[in-house]
Amino acid sequence: MAAGLKTYNLCAYLILSLTACSVMASSSSSQSIKGAYWPSWAKNFPPSSIETSFFTHIYYAFLIPNNVTFKFDIEYATEVELVNFTSTLHAKKPPVKTLFSIGGADEGPVFFGRMASSPSLRKNFVDSSIEVARKFGFDGIDLDWEFPQTPKDMENLAYLLDEWRLEVQKEAKISNQPPLLLTAAVYFSANFFLSGTYRSYPATSITKNLDWINVMNYDYHGSWDTSTTGAQAALFDSKTNISTSYGLGSWIKSGVPKSKLVMGLPLYGRTWKLKDPKSHAVGAPAIDVGPGDQGALTFAEIVKFNRDHKAKVEYDAESVSMYSVADTTWIGYDDTPSVTVKIGYALALRIRGYFFWAVNGDYKWKISKTASQLWRL
Ligand SMILES: *[C@@H]1O[C@H](CO)[C@@H](O)[C@H](O)[C@H]1NC(C)=O
Ligand SMILES: *[C@@H]1O[C@H](CO)[C@@H](O)[C@H](O)[C@H]1NC(C)=O
Ligand SMILES: *[C@@H]1O[C@H](CO)[C@@H](O)[C@H](O)[C@H]1NC(C)=O
């Protein structure tokens, strides 16, 4: 609100052309997004430790509704944590906006499908989510349904978003507060899925109802394919569609405006065990996953691993990714060289911003800081 007022005053008092004023007004109403998810199980990384100058929005991950009513039954300990999350981050200098994310990868696709297919369960879910957001002082709500499985799911998702937006607007009027933000974490591509039947996200409903979407531009390769190493968040792939450039392009083609697209960046990497340490390019033969939780390590853990094992570190310009090799361990990840190119790419595309999964993975804010300094809009 304050920013809009300032723009108005500037336009009124400075001699600026109409075009300059309208450009300023639109940039203040669609401020850049520098988001990050905070995993609530990261107990050694409390919200107070987040360096908020590198971010605009922090997401609490995750809340899960009751699997029968689809209302949120929140335990006392979680209530305390939610209040702490929003009040801590709003009091930080600078403050950041807070959203809570519903779902997550562990929840599975069927769970949300059941809710979205039932008008009464959708209503329970929508009403209860808005109540939770206001009760605990959140600025918005995020849906992380991984992933709608069928064209029917996609159709039901559209109904859900229509109803959610309607209730958010109604509630804002009644409470006389700014409407809650409504966002969703979505698959890297709008209509090209690596498994399952052909389906395509409801671009019209997304455009109409969501403030923006967080496009999950990672997990392209991993422990589910141990036969070759892979760049899990490749910007480019000349042989397949499994890349960030393809994914963002598919979202743009779907009709969702660029001002609603936010690029995902991983603060973690994925590991493999090489067949032969001498053959270690992106796509080299592998025989197993490497160290980490199902072959996943945070960026901070990778920095430590590379140091402890005196790993050889390479930048792969073709995929725009980093990898490190120590004996038979191969780790694909992002570091400042690849993130710099990706941010440049996203800026050139003129999308809205970027987000990280997850904020606790960084090493001394190295990547968060680089991205934030490069994204000066
Ligand atoms: C709901 O969750 C409970 C407790 O975890 C579980 O026992 C039950 O099977 C679930 N019901 C459905 C319909 O998924
Ligand atoms: C949040 O929790 C932390 C750690 O328990 C505590 O130090 C801090 O005072 C709490 N802050 C707020 C605003 O509740
Ligand atoms: C990539 O996606 C396009 C549609 O955008 C499709 O026609 C093509 O078959 C896909 N290529 C591969 C290798 O899957």
Tab-separated table of C-alpha atoms in Angstrom, residues 8-354:
chain	number	residue	atom	x	y	z
A	8	TYR	CA	1.459	8.238	-6.982
A	9	ASN	CA	3.113	11.155	-5.192
A	10	LEU	CA	6.208	10.921	-7.343
A	11	CYS	CA	4.079	10.972	-10.468
A	12	ALA	CA	2.121	13.922	-9.184
A	13	TYR	CA	5.074	16.002	-8.122
A	14	LEU	CA	7.752	15.170	-10.645
A	15	ILE	CA	7.437	16.057	-14.276
A	16	LEU	CA	7.388	12.587	-15.723
A	17	SER	CA	5.847	11.322	-18.889
A	18	LEU	CA	2.684	9.260	-18.574
A	19	THR	CA	4.561	6.199	-19.767
A	20	ALA	CA	7.164	6.515	-17.013
A	21	CYS	CA	4.428	6.768	-14.406
A	22	SER	CA	2.534	3.757	-15.650
A	23	VAL	CA	5.736	1.689	-15.812
A	24	MET	CA	6.500	2.623	-12.209
A	25	ALA	CA	2.983	1.851	-11.075
A	26	SER	CA	2.987	-1.561	-12.696
A	27	SER	CA	6.405	-2.471	-11.328
A	28	SER	CA	5.308	-1.608	-7.803
A	29	SER	CA	2.150	-3.689	-8.118
A	30	SER	CA	4.142	-6.670	-9.418
A	31	GLN	CA	7.216	-6.512	-7.251
A	32	SER	CA	9.934	-9.099	-7.891
A	33	ILE	CA	9.699	-12.349	-5.978
A	34	LYS	CA	12.716	-13.751	-4.143
A	35	GLY	CA	11.119	-16.639	-2.327
A	36	ALA	CA	12.305	-19.554	-0.229
A	37	TYR	CA	10.670	-22.448	1.582
A	38	TRP	CA	11.506	-23.071	5.234
A	39	PRO	CA	11.155	-26.777	6.165
A	40	SER	CA	9.548	-26.849	9.600
A	41	TRP	CA	11.600	-29.956	10.472
A	42	ALA	CA	14.847	-27.923	10.171
A	43	LYS	CA	15.035	-27.538	13.948
A	44	ASN	CA	18.642	-26.320	13.943
A	45	PHE	CA	17.699	-23.517	11.544
A	46	PRO	CA	15.005	-21.376	13.204
A	47	PRO	CA	13.187	-18.618	11.275
A	48	SER	CA	15.174	-16.053	13.288
A	49	SER	CA	18.366	-17.226	11.522
A	50	ILE	CA	17.063	-16.302	8.053
A	51	GLU	CA	18.939	-13.358	6.529
A	52	THR	CA	15.826	-11.595	5.244
A	53	SER	CA	17.614	-8.991	3.120
A	54	PHE	CA	18.016	-11.702	0.435
A	55	PHE	CA	14.311	-12.595	0.275
A	56	THR	CA	10.853	-11.114	-0.186
A	57	HIS	CA	8.670	-14.114	0.766
A	58	ILE	CA	9.323	-17.074	3.078
A	59	TYR	CA	7.091	-20.147	2.943
A	60	TYR	CA	6.365	-22.329	5.956
A	61	ALA	CA	6.549	-25.954	4.762
A	62	PHE	CA	4.175	-27.730	5.282
A	63	LEU	CA	0.702	-27.925	6.758
A	64	ILE	CA	-1.483	-30.923	5.951
A	65	PRO	CA	-5.248	-30.899	6.407
A	66	ASN	CA	-7.196	-33.698	8.048
A	67	ASN	CA	-7.501	-36.522	5.500
A	68	VAL	CA	-11.233	-36.965	6.063
A	69	THR	CA	-12.640	-33.449	6.563
A	70	PHE	CA	-9.829	-31.545	4.755
A	71	LYS	CA	-9.995	-28.939	7.502
A	72	PHE	CA	-6.824	-28.041	9.364
A	73	ASP	CA	-6.613	-29.575	12.857
A	74	ILE	CA	-3.526	-27.878	14.216
A	75	GLU	CA	-1.842	-29.154	17.375
A	76	TYR	CA	-0.842	-26.717	20.088
A	77	ALA	CA	2.907	-27.117	19.469
A	78	THR	CA	2.402	-26.295	15.788
A	79	GLU	CA	0.244	-23.272	16.667
A	80	VAL	CA	3.108	-21.905	18.752
A	81	GLU	CA	5.518	-22.526	15.883
A	82	LEU	CA	3.260	-20.790	13.332
A	83	VAL	CA	2.883	-17.682	15.478
A	84	ASN	CA	6.629	-17.666	16.046
A	85	PHE	CA	7.281	-18.011	12.295
A	86	THR	CA	5.094	-15.112	11.181
A	87	SER	CA	5.920	-12.757	14.047
A	88	THR	CA	9.665	-13.407	13.791
A	89	LEU	CA	9.783	-12.838	10.031
A	90	HIS	CA	7.510	-9.799	10.106
A	91	ALA	CA	9.682	-8.213	12.827
A	92	LYS	CA	12.961	-8.815	10.961
A	93	LYS	CA	14.806	-5.973	9.273
A	94	PRO	CA	13.853	-5.928	6.501
A	95	PRO	CA	10.572	-7.764	7.072
A	96	VAL	CA	9.479	-10.462	4.632
A	97	LYS	CA	6.015	-11.682	3.730
A	98	THR	CA	4.998	-15.106	4.985
A	99	LEU	CA	2.910	-17.838	3.390
A	100	PHE	CA	2.200	-21.374	4.492
A	101	SER	CA	2.473	-24.163	1.998
A	102	ILE	CA	-0.012	-27.020	1.994
A	103	GLY	CA	1.061	-30.524	1.019
A	104	GLY	CA	4.561	-31.316	-0.200
A	105	ALA	CA	6.178	-34.233	-1.978
A	106	ASP	CA	5.462	-36.703	0.836
A	107	GLU	CA	1.729	-36.169	0.689
A	108	GLY	CA	1.242	-37.941	-2.639
A	109	PRO	CA	-1.069	-36.934	-5.473
A	110	VAL	CA	-4.170	-38.905	-4.500
A	111	PHE	CA	-4.750	-36.987	-1.272
A	112	PHE	CA	-5.510	-33.662	-2.979
A	113	GLY	CA	-7.345	-35.392	-5.798
A	114	ARG	CA	-9.928	-36.684	-3.312
A	115	MET	CA	-10.522	-33.195	-1.910
A	116	ALA	CA	-10.566	-31.401	-5.262
A	117	SER	CA	-13.175	-33.763	-6.695
A	118	SER	CA	-15.736	-32.953	-3.993
A	119	PRO	CA	-17.455	-29.541	-3.791
A	120	SER	CA	-18.089	-29.896	-0.049
A	121	LEU	CA	-14.503	-30.962	0.725
A	122	ARG	CA	-13.184	-28.095	-1.418
A	123	LYS	CA	-15.292	-25.732	0.643
A	124	ASN	CA	-14.006	-27.156	3.937
A	125	PHE	CA	-10.457	-26.876	2.689
A	126	VAL	CA	-10.754	-23.326	1.329
A	127	ASP	CA	-12.571	-21.922	4.370
A	128	SER	CA	-10.279	-23.619	6.860
A	129	SER	CA	-7.092	-22.513	5.038
A	130	ILE	CA	-8.212	-18.876	5.089
A	131	GLU	CA	-9.052	-19.152	8.781
A	132	VAL	CA	-5.587	-20.574	9.516
A	133	ALA	CA	-3.854	-17.845	7.517
A	134	ARG	CA	-5.593	-15.048	9.415
A	135	LYS	CA	-5.425	-16.704	12.826
A	136	PHE	CA	-1.641	-17.046	12.658
A	137	GLY	CA	-0.862	-13.828	10.797
A	138	PHE	CA	0.208	-15.178	7.396
A	139	ASP	CA	0.187	-12.998	4.273
A	140	GLY	CA	-0.789	-15.859	2.023
A	141	ILE	CA	-1.371	-19.510	1.214
A	142	ASP	CA	0.479	-21.861	-1.161
A	143	LEU	CA	-0.755	-25.149	-2.607
A	144	ASP	CA	1.915	-27.800	-3.182
A	145	TRP	CA	0.014	-30.662	-4.844
A	146	GLU	CA	2.643	-32.993	-6.302
A	147	PHE	CA	1.098	-33.574	-8.774
A	148	PRO	CA	-2.342	-33.659	-10.360
A	149	GLN	CA	-2.402	-37.033	-12.136
A	150	THR	CA	-5.183	-36.857	-14.690
A	151	PRO	CA	-7.050	-34.366	-16.885
A	152	LYS	CA	-9.898	-34.681	-14.356
A	153	ASP	CA	-7.541	-33.641	-11.524
A	154	MET	CA	-6.532	-30.615	-13.576
A	155	GLU	CA	-10.173	-29.692	-14.142
A	156	ASN	CA	-10.889	-30.027	-10.416
A	157	LEU	CA	-7.806	-27.941	-9.628
A	158	ALA	CA	-9.337	-25.172	-11.740
A	159	TYR	CA	-12.581	-25.341	-9.716
A	160	LEU	CA	-10.600	-25.284	-6.477
A	161	LEU	CA	-8.642	-22.187	-7.534
A	162	ASP	CA	-11.819	-20.400	-8.698
A	163	GLU	CA	-13.512	-21.020	-5.347
A	164	TRP	CA	-10.396	-20.201	-3.321
A	165	ARG	CA	-9.953	-16.817	-5.034
A	166	LEU	CA	-13.619	-15.974	-4.595
A	167	GLU	CA	-13.445	-16.665	-0.844
A	168	VAL	CA	-10.126	-14.810	-0.481
A	169	GLN	CA	-11.648	-11.701	-2.066
A	170	LYS	CA	-14.825	-11.998	0.032
A	171	GLU	CA	-12.827	-12.385	3.226
A	172	ALA	CA	-10.645	-9.366	2.404
A	173	LYS	CA	-13.737	-7.218	2.015
A	174	ILE	CA	-15.256	-8.399	5.264
A	175	SER	CA	-12.043	-8.148	7.285
A	176	ASN	CA	-10.966	-4.929	5.572
A	177	GLN	CA	-7.456	-6.321	5.087
A	178	PRO	CA	-5.379	-6.811	1.926
A	179	PRO	CA	-6.429	-10.068	0.263
A	180	LEU	CA	-4.317	-13.081	1.169
A	181	LEU	CA	-1.751	-14.042	-1.457
A	182	LEU	CA	-2.603	-17.260	-3.259
A	183	THR	CA	0.213	-19.198	-4.956
A	184	ALA	CA	1.014	-22.766	-5.989
A	185	ALA	CA	4.115	-24.861	-6.460
A	186	VAL	CA	3.785	-26.582	-9.832
A	187	TYR	CA	5.608	-29.114	-12.006
A	188	PHE	CA	8.551	-27.851	-14.088
A	189	SER	CA	6.461	-28.054	-17.249
A	190	ALA	CA	2.853	-27.025	-17.879
A	191	ASN	CA	1.949	-30.095	-19.904
A	192	PHE	CA	4.906	-32.441	-20.370
A	193	PHE	CA	5.011	-35.031	-17.578
A	194	LEU	CA	7.744	-37.627	-17.195
A	195	SER	CA	5.217	-40.229	-16.077
A	196	GLY	CA	1.508	-40.849	-16.303
A	197	THR	CA	-1.107	-39.779	-18.785
A	198	TYR	CA	-1.055	-36.594	-20.846
A	199	ARG	CA	-2.498	-33.677	-18.949
A	200	SER	CA	-2.086	-29.981	-18.861
A	201	TYR	CA	-2.395	-27.478	-16.029
A	202	PRO	CA	-5.470	-25.194	-16.116
A	203	ALA	CA	-3.613	-22.094	-17.336
A	204	THR	CA	-6.717	-19.893	-17.507
A	205	SER	CA	-7.740	-20.607	-13.925
A	206	ILE	CA	-4.144	-20.230	-12.714
A	207	THR	CA	-3.858	-16.850	-14.446
A	208	LYS	CA	-7.163	-15.633	-13.120
A	209	ASN	CA	-6.818	-16.841	-9.546
A	210	LEU	CA	-3.194	-17.112	-8.438
A	211	ASP	CA	-0.795	-14.280	-7.655
A	212	TRP	CA	2.040	-16.362	-9.088
A	213	ILE	CA	3.277	-19.948	-9.393
A	214	ASN	CA	6.531	-21.436	-8.133
A	215	VAL	CA	7.768	-23.612	-10.987
A	216	MET	CA	9.759	-26.533	-9.591
A	217	ASN	CA	12.744	-26.422	-11.922
A	218	TYR	CA	14.624	-29.321	-10.329
A	219	ASP	CA	14.462	-33.083	-9.652
A	220	TYR	CA	15.000	-33.783	-13.369
A	221	HIS	CA	17.348	-36.669	-12.507
A	222	GLY	CA	17.989	-38.531	-9.280
A	223	SER	CA	17.936	-41.763	-7.316
A	224	TRP	CA	15.084	-43.086	-9.478
A	225	ASP	CA	17.619	-43.459	-12.311
A	226	THR	CA	20.952	-44.789	-11.107
A	227	SER	CA	22.230	-45.833	-14.548
A	228	THR	CA	23.679	-42.427	-15.471
A	229	THR	CA	24.592	-39.193	-13.723
A	230	GLY	CA	22.397	-36.192	-14.471
A	231	ALA	CA	22.077	-32.457	-13.981
A	232	GLN	CA	19.012	-32.397	-11.722
A	233	ALA	CA	18.276	-28.746	-12.516
A	234	ALA	CA	19.756	-28.357	-16.005
A	235	LEU	CA	18.957	-25.049	-17.663
A	236	PHE	CA	19.460	-26.621	-21.090
A	237	ASP	CA	19.280	-30.139	-22.484
A	238	SER	CA	19.761	-30.478	-26.220
A	239	LYS	CA	18.457	-34.065	-26.317
A	240	THR	CA	15.329	-34.024	-24.159
A	241	ASN	CA	12.648	-31.653	-22.871
A	242	ILE	CA	13.820	-32.170	-19.306
A	243	SER	CA	15.239	-28.738	-18.606
A	244	THR	CA	14.393	-25.411	-17.037
A	245	SER	CA	14.456	-23.575	-20.382
A	246	TYR	CA	11.943	-26.047	-21.826
A	247	GLY	CA	9.810	-25.990	-18.664
A	248	LEU	CA	9.568	-22.217	-18.376
A	249	GLY	CA	8.964	-22.020	-22.131
A	250	SER	CA	6.064	-24.468	-21.808
A	251	TRP	CA	4.519	-22.323	-19.073
A	252	ILE	CA	4.845	-19.205	-21.208
A	253	LYS	CA	3.304	-21.056	-24.153
A	254	SER	CA	0.419	-22.215	-21.938
A	255	GLY	CA	-0.651	-18.592	-21.613
A	256	VAL	CA	0.216	-17.927	-17.963
A	257	PRO	CA	1.699	-14.405	-18.050
A	258	LYS	CA	5.416	-14.050	-17.397
A	259	SER	CA	4.605	-11.766	-14.464
A	260	LYS	CA	3.150	-14.841	-12.712
A	261	LEU	CA	6.092	-17.199	-13.310
A	262	VAL	CA	8.729	-17.737	-10.631
A	263	MET	CA	11.723	-19.996	-11.407
A	264	GLY	CA	12.753	-22.695	-8.950
A	265	LEU	CA	16.378	-23.027	-7.839
A	266	PRO	CA	17.577	-25.945	-5.694
A	267	LEU	CA	19.794	-25.383	-2.661
A	268	TYR	CA	20.602	-29.088	-2.804
A	269	GLY	CA	22.228	-31.526	-5.162
A	270	ARG	CA	21.954	-35.191	-6.088
A	271	THR	CA	24.607	-37.875	-5.907
A	272	TRP	CA	25.570	-41.001	-7.831
A	273	LYS	CA	28.166	-43.740	-7.557
A	274	LEU	CA	30.162	-43.799	-10.779
A	275	LYS	CA	30.873	-46.970	-12.695
A	276	ASP	CA	34.339	-45.677	-13.546
A	277	PRO	CA	35.831	-42.602	-11.817
A	278	LYS	CA	37.594	-41.697	-15.070
A	279	SER	CA	34.300	-41.301	-16.912
A	280	HIS	CA	32.600	-38.527	-15.001
A	281	ALA	CA	30.802	-36.126	-17.344
A	282	VAL	CA	27.096	-35.251	-17.024
A	283	GLY	CA	25.449	-38.435	-18.310
A	284	ALA	CA	28.351	-40.769	-17.368
A	285	PRO	CA	27.579	-44.400	-16.476
A	286	ALA	CA	26.674	-44.925	-12.817
A	287	ILE	CA	25.806	-47.959	-10.723
A	288	ASP	CA	24.076	-46.608	-7.620
A	289	VAL	CA	23.118	-43.501	-5.662
A	290	GLY	CA	25.885	-41.785	-3.736
A	291	PRO	CA	25.892	-40.289	-0.233
A	292	GLY	CA	22.972	-38.406	1.295
A	293	ASP	CA	19.314	-38.996	1.982
A	294	GLN	CA	18.347	-41.077	-1.078
A	295	GLY	CA	21.226	-39.378	-2.851
A	296	ALA	CA	20.278	-35.824	-1.892
A	297	LEU	CA	22.649	-33.439	-0.074
A	298	THR	CA	22.131	-29.779	0.763
A	299	PHE	CA	24.462	-27.265	-0.859
A	300	ALA	CA	26.109	-26.682	2.542
A	301	GLU	CA	26.725	-30.442	2.877
A	302	ILE	CA	28.168	-30.546	-0.647
A	303	VAL	CA	30.588	-27.710	0.118
A	304	LYS	CA	31.767	-29.653	3.151
A	305	PHE	CA	31.956	-32.944	1.230
A	306	ASN	CA	34.002	-31.358	-1.556
A	307	ARG	CA	36.414	-29.875	0.968
A	308	ASP	CA	36.753	-33.026	3.076
A	309	HIS	CA	37.305	-35.239	0.025
A	310	LYS	CA	39.332	-32.766	-2.014
A	311	ALA	CA	36.786	-33.293	-4.788
A	312	LYS	CA	37.379	-32.090	-8.303
A	313	VAL	CA	34.768	-29.429	-9.149
A	314	GLU	CA	33.591	-28.742	-12.704
A	315	TYR	CA	31.189	-26.293	-14.325
A	316	ASP	CA	29.233	-27.891	-17.172
A	317	ALA	CA	28.430	-25.085	-19.609
A	318	GLU	CA	26.137	-27.227	-21.773
A	319	SER	CA	23.600	-27.946	-19.016
A	320	VAL	CA	24.530	-24.914	-16.873
A	321	SER	CA	25.251	-26.949	-13.761
A	322	MET	CA	28.082	-27.870	-11.419
A	323	TYR	CA	29.362	-31.290	-10.538
A	324	SER	CA	32.044	-32.620	-8.245
A	325	VAL	CA	33.906	-35.918	-8.330
A	326	ALA	CA	35.775	-37.704	-5.538
A	327	ASP	CA	36.742	-41.295	-6.304
A	328	THR	CA	33.437	-42.912	-7.370
A	329	THR	CA	31.191	-40.248	-5.826
A	330	TRP	CA	29.570	-37.855	-8.320
A	331	ILE	CA	27.466	-34.891	-7.169
A	332	GLY	CA	25.385	-32.675	-9.461
A	333	TYR	CA	24.336	-29.336	-7.976
A	334	ASP	CA	24.122	-25.572	-8.399
A	335	ASP	CA	26.668	-23.037	-7.220
A	336	THR	CA	27.138	-19.362	-8.016
A	337	PRO	CA	28.437	-19.914	-11.595
A	338	SER	CA	25.310	-21.830	-12.675
A	339	VAL	CA	22.939	-19.688	-10.611
A	340	THR	CA	24.401	-16.549	-12.205
A	341	VAL	CA	23.564	-17.840	-15.687
A	342	LYS	CA	20.090	-18.982	-14.610
A	343	ILE	CA	19.255	-15.634	-13.042
A	344	GLY	CA	20.452	-13.914	-16.228
A	345	TYR	CA	18.227	-16.239	-18.246
A	346	ALA	CA	15.191	-15.548	-16.044
A	347	LEU	CA	15.797	-11.790	-16.198
A	348	ALA	CA	16.041	-11.939	-19.985
A	349	LEU	CA	12.751	-13.903	-20.094
A	350	ARG	CA	11.248	-11.126	-17.926
A	351	ILE	CA	9.576	-13.491	-15.488
A	352	ARG	CA	8.648	-12.385	-11.976
A	353	GLY	CA	11.462	-13.849	-9.881
A	354	TYR	CA	12.866	-17.018	-8.366
